[in-house]
JSON list of C-alpha atoms in Angstrom, two decimals:
[
{"chain": "A", "resi": 203, "resn": "MET", "atom": "CA", "xyz": [-38.87, -17.47, 3.56]},
{"chain": "A", "resi": 204, "resn": "ILE", "atom": "CA", "xyz": [-36.47, -16.48, 0.72]},
{"chain": "A", "resi": 205, "resn": "ALA", "atom": "CA", "xyz": [-38.59, -18.20, -1.91]},
{"chain": "A", "resi": 206, "resn": "ALA", "atom": "CA", "xyz": [-41.68, -16.42, -0.60]},
{"chain": "A", "resi": 207, "resn": "ARG", "atom": "CA", "xyz": [-39.96, -13.05, -0.81]},
{"chain": "A", "resi": 208, "resn": "PHE", "atom": "CA", "xyz": [-38.10, -13.40, -4.13]},
{"chain": "A", "resi": 209, "resn": "GLY", "atom": "CA", "xyz": [-39.94, -16.13, -5.95]},
{"chain": "A", "resi": 210, "resn": "ARG", "atom": "CA", "xyz": [-38.19, -19.16, -7.43]},
{"chain": "A", "resi": 211, "resn": "LEU", "atom": "CA", "xyz": [-34.37, -18.73, -7.60]},
{"chain": "A", "resi": 212, "resn": "PRO", "atom": "CA", "xyz": [-32.44, -20.05, -10.62]},
{"chain": "A", "resi": 213, "resn": "PRO", "atom": "CA", "xyz": [-29.72, -22.63, -9.95]},
{"chain": "A", "resi": 214, "resn": "LEU", "atom": "CA", "xyz": [-26.34, -21.20, -8.88]},
{"chain": "A", "resi": 215, "resn": "ASN", "atom": "CA", "xyz": [-24.44, -23.04, -11.61]},
{"chain": "A", "resi": 216, "resn": "GLN", "atom": "CA", "xyz": [-25.66, -20.58, -14.30]},
{"chain": "A", "resi": 217, "resn": "GLY", "atom": "CA", "xyz": [-22.76, -18.21, -13.55]},
{"chain": "A", "resi": 218, "resn": "PHE", "atom": "CA", "xyz": [-24.85, -15.52, -11.90]},
{"chain": "A", "resi": 219, "resn": "VAL", "atom": "CA", "xyz": [-27.73, -15.13, -9.52]},
{"chain": "A", "resi": 220, "resn": "ARG", "atom": "CA", "xyz": [-30.83, -13.33, -10.69]},
{"chain": "A", "resi": 221, "resn": "LEU", "atom": "CA", "xyz": [-33.00, -12.00, -7.91]},
{"chain": "A", "resi": 222, "resn": "VAL", "atom": "CA", "xyz": [-36.53, -10.97, -8.71]},
{"chain": "A", "resi": 223, "resn": "THR", "atom": "CA", "xyz": [-38.23, -8.39, -6.51]},
{"chain": "A", "resi": 224, "resn": "GLU", "atom": "CA", "xyz": [-41.67, -8.91, -5.00]},
{"chain": "A", "resi": 225, "resn": "THR", "atom": "CA", "xyz": [-43.34, -7.08, -7.87]},
{"chain": "A", "resi": 226, "resn": "GLY", "atom": "CA", "xyz": [-41.39, -8.98, -10.49]},
{"chain": "A", "resi": 227, "resn": "ASN", "atom": "CA", "xyz": [-40.71, -5.77, -12.48]},
{"chain": "A", "resi": 228, "resn": "GLU", "atom": "CA", "xyz": [-37.15, -5.15, -11.39]},
{"chain": "A", "resi": 229, "resn": "LYS", "atom": "CA", "xyz": [-34.36, -7.68, -12.06]},
{"chain": "A", "resi": 230, "resn": "VAL", "atom": "CA", "xyz": [-31.02, -7.41, -10.33]},
{"chain": "A", "resi": 231, "resn": "GLN", "atom": "CA", "xyz": [-28.08, -9.33, -11.73]},
{"chain": "A", "resi": 232, "resn": "GLY", "atom": "CA", "xyz": [-25.74, -9.10, -8.75]},
{"chain": "A", "resi": 233, "resn": "MET", "atom": "CA", "xyz": [-23.06, -11.56, -9.74]},
{"chain": "A", "resi": 234, "resn": "LYS", "atom": "CA", "xyz": [-22.92, -10.31, -13.32]},
{"chain": "A", "resi": 235, "resn": "ARG", "atom": "CA", "xyz": [-22.47, -6.73, -12.17]},
{"chain": "A", "resi": 236, "resn": "ALA", "atom": "CA", "xyz": [-19.87, -7.72, -9.61]},
{"chain": "A", "resi": 237, "resn": "ARG", "atom": "CA", "xyz": [-17.95, -9.68, -12.25]},
{"chain": "A", "resi": 238, "resn": "GLY", "atom": "CA", "xyz": [-18.06, -6.67, -14.59]},
{"chain": "A", "resi": 239, "resn": "LEU", "atom": "CA", "xyz": [-16.85, -4.36, -11.82]},
{"chain": "A", "resi": 240, "resn": "LEU", "atom": "CA", "xyz": [-13.99, -6.71, -10.94]},
{"chain": "A", "resi": 241, "resn": "LEU", "atom": "CA", "xyz": [-12.98, -6.90, -14.60]},
{"chain": "A", "resi": 242, "resn": "LEU", "atom": "CA", "xyz": [-13.03, -3.11, -14.87]},
{"chain": "A", "resi": 243, "resn": "LEU", "atom": "CA", "xyz": [-10.94, -2.73, -11.70]},
{"chain": "A", "resi": 244, "resn": "GLY", "atom": "CA", "xyz": [-8.55, -5.37, -13.00]},
{"chain": "A", "resi": 245, "resn": "LEU", "atom": "CA", "xyz": [-7.98, -3.23, -16.09]},
{"chain": "A", "resi": 246, "resn": "LEU", "atom": "CA", "xyz": [-7.84, 0.18, -14.39]},
{"chain": "A", "resi": 247, "resn": "VAL", "atom": "CA", "xyz": [-5.59, -0.53, -11.41]},
{"chain": "A", "resi": 248, "resn": "PRO", "atom": "CA", "xyz": [-2.56, -1.68, -13.44]},
{"chain": "A", "resi": 249, "resn": "ALA", "atom": "CA", "xyz": [-3.07, 1.21, -15.88]},
{"chain": "A", "resi": 250, "resn": "ALA", "atom": "CA", "xyz": [-3.16, 3.71, -13.00]},
{"chain": "A", "resi": 251, "resn": "ALA", "atom": "CA", "xyz": [-0.06, 2.17, -11.42]},
{"chain": "A", "resi": 252, "resn": "GLN", "atom": "CA", "xyz": [1.76, 2.33, -14.75]},
{"chain": "A", "resi": 253, "resn": "ALA", "atom": "CA", "xyz": [0.75, 5.98, -15.20]},
{"chain": "A", "resi": 254, "resn": "LEU", "atom": "CA", "xyz": [2.24, 6.78, -11.79]},
{"chain": "A", "resi": 255, "resn": "THR", "atom": "CA", "xyz": [5.52, 5.01, -12.49]},
{"chain": "A", "resi": 256, "resn": "SER", "atom": "CA", "xyz": [5.79, 5.40, -16.22]},
{"chain": "A", "resi": 257, "resn": "SER", "atom": "CA", "xyz": [8.90, 5.84, -18.32]},
{"chain": "A", "resi": 258, "resn": "TRP", "atom": "CA", "xyz": [8.86, 7.95, -21.46]},
{"chain": "A", "resi": 259, "resn": "THR", "atom": "CA", "xyz": [11.06, 10.02, -23.72]},
{"chain": "A", "resi": 260, "resn": "GLY", "atom": "CA", "xyz": [10.58, 13.58, -24.91]},
{"chain": "A", "resi": 261, "resn": "THR", "atom": "CA", "xyz": [12.20, 16.87, -25.85]},
{"chain": "A", "resi": 262, "resn": "VAL", "atom": "CA", "xyz": [12.73, 19.69, -23.34]},
{"chain": "A", "resi": 263, "resn": "THR", "atom": "CA", "xyz": [10.83, 22.74, -24.63]},
{"chain": "A", "resi": 264, "resn": "HIS", "atom": "CA", "xyz": [11.11, 25.13, -21.65]},
{"chain": "A", "resi": 265, "resn": "VAL", "atom": "CA", "xyz": [12.87, 25.44, -18.30]},
{"chain": "A", "resi": 266, "resn": "SER", "atom": "CA", "xyz": [10.85, 27.24, -15.60]},
{"chain": "A", "resi": 267, "resn": "ASP", "atom": "CA", "xyz": [13.48, 27.22, -12.86]},
{"chain": "A", "resi": 268, "resn": "GLY", "atom": "CA", "xyz": [16.38, 25.14, -11.60]},
{"chain": "A", "resi": 269, "resn": "ASP", "atom": "CA", "xyz": [14.33, 22.00, -10.97]},
{"chain": "A", "resi": 270, "resn": "THR", "atom": "CA", "xyz": [11.26, 22.31, -13.25]},
{"chain": "A", "resi": 271, "resn": "LEU", "atom": "CA", "xyz": [11.13, 21.81, -16.99]},
{"chain": "A", "resi": 272, "resn": "TRP", "atom": "CA", "xyz": [8.58, 21.15, -19.74]},
{"chain": "A", "resi": 273, "resn": "VAL", "atom": "CA", "xyz": [8.95, 18.09, -21.93]},
{"chain": "A", "resi": 274, "resn": "ARG", "atom": "CA", "xyz": [7.03, 17.32, -25.14]},
{"chain": "A", "resi": 275, "resn": "PRO", "atom": "CA", "xyz": [6.47, 13.52, -25.33]},
{"chain": "A", "resi": 276, "resn": "GLN", "atom": "CA", "xyz": [8.14, 11.79, -28.26]},
{"chain": "A", "resi": 277, "resn": "GLN", "atom": "CA", "xyz": [4.80, 10.22, -29.23]},
{"chain": "A", "resi": 278, "resn": "GLY", "atom": "CA", "xyz": [3.27, 13.70, -29.52]},
{"chain": "A", "resi": 279, "resn": "GLY", "atom": "CA", "xyz": [0.97, 15.88, -27.49]},
{"chain": "A", "resi": 280, "resn": "ALA", "atom": "CA", "xyz": [1.42, 19.01, -25.43]},
{"chain": "A", "resi": 281, "resn": "PRO", "atom": "CA", "xyz": [4.54, 19.54, -23.31]},
{"chain": "A", "resi": 282, "resn": "ARG", "atom": "CA", "xyz": [4.19, 18.27, -19.73]},
{"chain": "A", "resi": 283, "resn": "ALA", "atom": "CA", "xyz": [5.50, 19.92, -16.58]},
{"chain": "A", "resi": 284, "resn": "VAL", "atom": "CA", "xyz": [8.21, 17.84, -14.92]},
{"chain": "A", "resi": 285, "resn": "ARG", "atom": "CA", "xyz": [9.86, 18.45, -11.57]},
{"chain": "A", "resi": 286, "resn": "ILE", "atom": "CA", "xyz": [13.23, 16.77, -11.26]},
{"chain": "A", "resi": 287, "resn": "ASP", "atom": "CA", "xyz": [12.87, 14.23, -8.48]},
{"chain": "A", "resi": 288, "resn": "GLY", "atom": "CA", "xyz": [15.39, 14.18, -5.64]},
{"chain": "A", "resi": 289, "resn": "ILE", "atom": "CA", "xyz": [16.67, 17.77, -5.85]},
{"chain": "A", "resi": 290, "resn": "ASP", "atom": "CA", "xyz": [15.70, 21.20, -4.57]},
{"chain": "A", "resi": 291, "resn": "ALA", "atom": "CA", "xyz": [17.04, 24.15, -6.56]},
{"chain": "A", "resi": 292, "resn": "PRO", "atom": "CA", "xyz": [17.00, 27.76, -5.31]},
{"chain": "A", "resi": 293, "resn": "GLU", "atom": "CA", "xyz": [13.90, 29.85, -6.04]},
{"chain": "A", "resi": 294, "resn": "LEU", "atom": "CA", "xyz": [14.31, 32.20, -9.01]},
{"chain": "A", "resi": 295, "resn": "CYS", "atom": "CA", "xyz": [14.24, 35.26, -6.73]},
{"chain": "A", "resi": 296, "resn": "GLN", "atom": "CA", "xyz": [16.71, 33.64, -4.31]},
{"chain": "A", "resi": 297, "resn": "ALA", "atom": "CA", "xyz": [20.50, 33.90, -4.53]},
{"chain": "A", "resi": 298, "resn": "HIS", "atom": "CA", "xyz": [21.76, 31.55, -7.27]},
{"chain": "A", "resi": 299, "resn": "GLY", "atom": "CA", "xyz": [18.18, 30.92, -8.54]},
{"chain": "A", "resi": 300, "resn": "GLU", "atom": "CA", "xyz": [18.69, 32.47, -11.98]},
{"chain": "A", "resi": 301, "resn": "THR", "atom": "CA", "xyz": [22.10, 30.84, -12.27]},
{"chain": "A", "resi": 302, "resn": "ALA", "atom": "CA", "xyz": [20.64, 27.39, -11.52]},
{"chain": "A", "resi": 303, "resn": "ARG", "atom": "CA", "xyz": [17.94, 27.94, -14.15]},
{"chain": "A", "resi": 304, "resn": "ALA", "atom": "CA", "xyz": [20.52, 29.11, -16.72]},
{"chain": "A", "resi": 305, "resn": "ALA", "atom": "CA", "xyz": [22.67, 26.02, -16.06]},
{"chain": "A", "resi": 306, "resn": "LEU", "atom": "CA", "xyz": [19.67, 23.73, -16.61]},
{"chain": "A", "resi": 307, "resn": "VAL", "atom": "CA", "xyz": [18.70, 25.63, -19.79]},
{"chain": "A", "resi": 308, "resn": "ALA", "atom": "CA", "xyz": [22.23, 25.28, -21.19]},
{"chain": "A", "resi": 309, "resn": "HIS", "atom": "CA", "xyz": [22.31, 21.58, -20.31]},
{"chain": "A", "resi": 310, "resn": "VAL", "atom": "CA", "xyz": [18.90, 20.28, -21.46]},
{"chain": "A", "resi": 311, "resn": "LEU", "atom": "CA", "xyz": [16.90, 22.81, -23.52]},
{"chain": "A", "resi": 312, "resn": "GLY", "atom": "CA", "xyz": [16.04, 21.31, -26.91]},
{"chain": "A", "resi": 313, "resn": "GLN", "atom": "CA", "xyz": [17.53, 17.96, -25.90]},
{"chain": "A", "resi": 314, "resn": "ARG", "atom": "CA", "xyz": [15.81, 14.57, -25.90]},
{"chain": "A", "resi": 315, "resn": "VAL", "atom": "CA", "xyz": [15.58, 13.21, -22.34]},
{"chain": "A", "resi": 316, "resn": "GLN", "atom": "CA", "xyz": [14.35, 10.01, -20.75]},
{"chain": "A", "resi": 317, "resn": "LEU", "atom": "CA", "xyz": [12.02, 10.27, -17.77]},
{"chain": "A", "resi": 318, "resn": "ARG", "atom": "CA", "xyz": [11.11, 7.81, -15.03]},
{"chain": "A", "resi": 319, "resn": "VAL", "atom": "CA", "xyz": [8.01, 9.25, -13.36]},
{"chain": "A", "resi": 320, "resn": "ARG", "atom": "CA", "xyz": [7.56, 8.24, -9.71]},
{"chain": "A", "resi": 321, "resn": "ARG", "atom": "CA", "xyz": [4.37, 10.20, -8.99]},
{"chain": "A", "resi": 322, "resn": "HIS", "atom": "CA", "xyz": [2.75, 13.61, -9.49]},
{"chain": "A", "resi": 323, "resn": "ASP", "atom": "CA", "xyz": [3.05, 16.46, -7.01]},
{"chain": "A", "resi": 324, "resn": "ASP", "atom": "CA", "xyz": [0.33, 18.78, -5.64]},
{"chain": "A", "resi": 325, "resn": "TYR", "atom": "CA", "xyz": [0.75, 21.06, -8.66]},
{"chain": "A", "resi": 326, "resn": "GLY", "atom": "CA", "xyz": [0.18, 18.25, -11.17]},
{"chain": "A", "resi": 327, "resn": "ARG", "atom": "CA", "xyz": [3.82, 18.10, -12.23]},
{"chain": "A", "resi": 328, "resn": "ALA", "atom": "CA", "xyz": [5.38, 14.70, -12.87]},
{"chain": "A", "resi": 329, "resn": "LEU", "atom": "CA", "xyz": [8.10, 13.98, -10.28]},
{"chain": "A", "resi": 330, "resn": "ALA", "atom": "CA", "xyz": [10.69, 12.21, -12.37]},
{"chain": "A", "resi": 331, "resn": "ARG", "atom": "CA", "xyz": [14.27, 11.14, -12.60]},
{"chain": "A", "resi": 332, "resn": "VAL", "atom": "CA", "xyz": [15.53, 12.76, -15.79]},
{"chain": "A", "resi": 333, "resn": "ARG", "atom": "CA", "xyz": [18.35, 11.34, -17.90]},
{"chain": "A", "resi": 334, "resn": "LEU", "atom": "CA", "xyz": [20.23, 13.01, -20.76]},
{"chain": "A", "resi": 335, "resn": "HIS", "atom": "CA", "xyz": [22.47, 10.70, -22.82]},
{"chain": "A", "resi": 336, "resn": "GLY", "atom": "CA", "xyz": [22.38, 8.25, -19.91]},
{"chain": "A", "resi": 337, "resn": "GLN", "atom": "CA", "xyz": [23.44, 10.87, -17.33]},
{"chain": "A", "resi": 338, "resn": "ASP", "atom": "CA", "xyz": [21.20, 11.63, -14.33]},
{"chain": "A", "resi": 339, "resn": "VAL", "atom": "CA", "xyz": [20.35, 15.34, -14.67]},
{"chain": "A", "resi": 340, "resn": "GLY", "atom": "CA", "xyz": [19.52, 15.70, -10.95]},
{"chain": "A", "resi": 341, "resn": "ALA", "atom": "CA", "xyz": [22.89, 14.27, -9.96]},
{"chain": "A", "resi": 342, "resn": "TRP", "atom": "CA", "xyz": [24.59, 16.61, -12.43]},
{"chain": "A", "resi": 343, "resn": "LEU", "atom": "CA", "xyz": [22.82, 19.71, -11.04]},
{"chain": "A", "resi": 344, "resn": "VAL", "atom": "CA", "xyz": [23.74, 18.85, -7.46]},
{"chain": "A", "resi": 345, "resn": "SER", "atom": "CA", "xyz": [27.35, 17.94, -8.33]},
{"chain": "A", "resi": 346, "resn": "GLN", "atom": "CA", "xyz": [27.75, 21.34, -10.07]},
{"chain": "A", "resi": 347, "resn": "GLY", "atom": "CA", "xyz": [26.40, 23.18, -7.02]},
{"chain": "A", "resi": 348, "resn": "HIS", "atom": "CA", "xyz": [23.12, 24.28, -8.61]},
{"chain": "A", "resi": 349, "resn": "ALA", "atom": "CA", "xyz": [20.79, 22.37, -6.26]},
{"chain": "A", "resi": 350, "resn": "TRP", "atom": "CA", "xyz": [20.58, 20.50, -2.97]},
{"chain": "A", "resi": 351, "resn": "SER", "atom": "CA", "xyz": [19.87, 16.82, -2.56]},
{"chain": "A", "resi": 352, "resn": "TYR", "atom": "CA", "xyz": [16.20, 16.92, -1.52]},
{"chain": "A", "resi": 353, "resn": "ARG", "atom": "CA", "xyz": [15.89, 16.54, 2.26]},
{"chain": "A", "resi": 354, "resn": "TYR", "atom": "CA", "xyz": [12.81, 15.18, 3.99]},
{"chain": "A", "resi": 355, "resn": "ARG", "atom": "CA", "xyz": [12.75, 15.00, 7.78]},
{"chain": "A", "resi": 356, "resn": "THR", "atom": "CA", "xyz": [15.80, 12.88, 8.67]},
{"chain": "A", "resi": 357, "resn": "GLN", "atom": "CA", "xyz": [16.52, 11.68, 5.12]},
{"chain": "A", "resi": 358, "resn": "THR", "atom": "CA", "xyz": [19.38, 13.40, 3.33]},
{"chain": "A", "resi": 359, "resn": "GLY", "atom": "CA", "xyz": [18.11, 12.61, -0.16]},
{"chain": "A", "resi": 360, "resn": "PRO", "atom": "CA", "xyz": [19.45, 10.59, -3.09]},
{"chain": "A", "resi": 361, "resn": "TYR", "atom": "CA", "xyz": [22.29, 12.94, -4.04]},
{"chain": "A", "resi": 362, "resn": "VAL", "atom": "CA", "xyz": [23.94, 13.51, -0.67]},
{"chain": "A", "resi": 363, "resn": "GLN", "atom": "CA", "xyz": [27.32, 12.29, -2.00]},
{"chain": "A", "resi": 364, "resn": "GLN", "atom": "CA", "xyz": [27.23, 14.75, -4.93]},
{"chain": "A", "resi": 365, "resn": "GLU", "atom": "CA", "xyz": [26.23, 17.55, -2.55]},
{"chain": "A", "resi": 366, "resn": "SER", "atom": "CA", "xyz": [29.08, 16.76, -0.16]},
{"chain": "A", "resi": 367, "resn": "GLU", "atom": "CA", "xyz": [31.58, 16.89, -3.03]},
{"chain": "A", "resi": 368, "resn": "ALA", "atom": "CA", "xyz": [30.16, 20.18, -4.38]},
{"chain": "A", "resi": 369, "resn": "ARG", "atom": "CA", "xyz": [30.31, 21.69, -0.86]},
{"chain": "A", "resi": 370, "resn": "ALA", "atom": "CA", "xyz": [33.92, 20.56, -0.45]},
{"chain": "A", "resi": 371, "resn": "ARG", "atom": "CA", "xyz": [34.82, 22.15, -3.79]},
{"chain": "A", "resi": 372, "resn": "ARG", "atom": "CA", "xyz": [32.71, 25.25, -2.97]},
{"chain": "A", "resi": 373, "resn": "LEU", "atom": "CA", "xyz": [30.84, 25.07, -6.28]},
{"chain": "A", "resi": 374, "resn": "GLY", "atom": "CA", "xyz": [27.86, 27.19, -7.25]},
{"chain": "A", "resi": 375, "resn": "LEU", "atom": "CA", "xyz": [25.52, 28.01, -4.40]},
{"chain": "A", "resi": 376, "resn": "PHE", "atom": "CA", "xyz": [27.91, 26.31, -1.96]},
{"chain": "A", "resi": 377, "resn": "ARG", "atom": "CA", "xyz": [30.35, 29.22, -2.36]},
{"chain": "A", "resi": 378, "resn": "GLN", "atom": "CA", "xyz": [28.12, 30.93, 0.19]},
{"chain": "A", "resi": 379, "resn": "ALA", "atom": "CA", "xyz": [28.93, 29.81, 3.69]},
{"chain": "A", "resi": 380, "resn": "ARG", "atom": "CA", "xyz": [25.27, 29.48, 4.65]},
{"chain": "A", "resi": 381, "resn": "ALA", "atom": "CA", "xyz": [23.20, 29.00, 1.51]},
{"chain": "A", "resi": 382, "resn": "GLU", "atom": "CA", "xyz": [19.53, 28.98, 2.50]},
{"chain": "A", "resi": 383, "resn": "LEU", "atom": "CA", "xyz": [17.40, 25.96, 1.57]},
{"chain": "A", "resi": 384, "resn": "PRO", "atom": "CA", "xyz": [14.49, 26.92, -0.74]},
{"chain": "A", "resi": 385, "resn": "ARG", "atom": "CA", "xyz": [11.80, 25.79, 1.74]},
{"chain": "A", "resi": 386, "resn": "GLU", "atom": "CA", "xyz": [13.35, 28.02, 4.44]},
{"chain": "A", "resi": 387, "resn": "PHE", "atom": "CA", "xyz": [13.55, 30.89, 1.95]},
{"chain": "A", "resi": 388, "resn": "ARG", "atom": "CA", "xyz": [9.83, 30.46, 1.07]},
{"chain": "A", "resi": 389, "resn": "ARG", "atom": "CA", "xyz": [8.91, 30.26, 4.75]},
{"chain": "A", "resi": 390, "resn": "ARG", "atom": "CA", "xyz": [10.67, 33.58, 5.44]},
{"chain": "A", "resi": 391, "resn": "HIS", "atom": "CA", "xyz": [9.86, 35.48, 2.23]},
{"chain": "A", "resi": 392, "resn": "GLY", "atom": "CA", "xyz": [6.93, 33.67, 0.57]},
{"chain": "A", "resi": 393, "resn": "PRO", "atom": "CA", "xyz": [6.90, 32.52, -3.04]},
{"chain": "A", "resi": 394, "resn": "CYS", "atom": "CA", "xyz": [8.66, 34.50, -5.77]},
{"chain": "A", "resi": 395, "resn": "HIS", "atom": "CA", "xyz": [5.57, 34.97, -7.97]}
]
C-alpha cells in the first residue's frame, strides 16, 4: 500500500527519509527538515532564556521617576529603559514622587551600574536588580524611604525588612501616617501623564 502510493522508499539508515509524491515532482525531506528545526530551536531557546535573565553593565543616562532609569550598555548602543525590580516608588505627581526621583538622580545619574535582568514588563522595560558599587539600589531606595517593597497579592516583596526600618524611623514618604501605594493612587487618580 505505502509502496504503491509513494514509490520505492530509501533505506532508513541514510539519516533521513525522502518521500516522493504520486507525481514524483515534489520531494519532501521530513527528517532533514525536522533535524534542522530542532537545531534551530536548540540555538534559539537558550539565547532567549539568556536575554530574559541577562546581566550587563552600563551608565545611567536619565532617570524618569523614582523606579525607572535609562542605562547605556557598556558595549555600546542606545540607552535602555530599566525598571528597578522589587520596588514601587511614588508617581511623579504623587506626594514624594519628585523627591524620590531626585534621590535616584543624585545617587545614580552618570554612574556605572550592574544590572541583573529578570524579565521585561508590558512597556518593554527591563525589570532588573540594579547595583552601584556592589550596593543594591532598590534596597537603598526603600531603606531611605523613597519607595515601597513591591507587594503582589499576599507577598510583601524583597525589601520588606528595609521598609519596616524606614517606617520605624519615619523616613521619606513614611513620614506621612498613611502614604498611598502608587497602584492605589493610579486607581483613584489615573496616570500622571
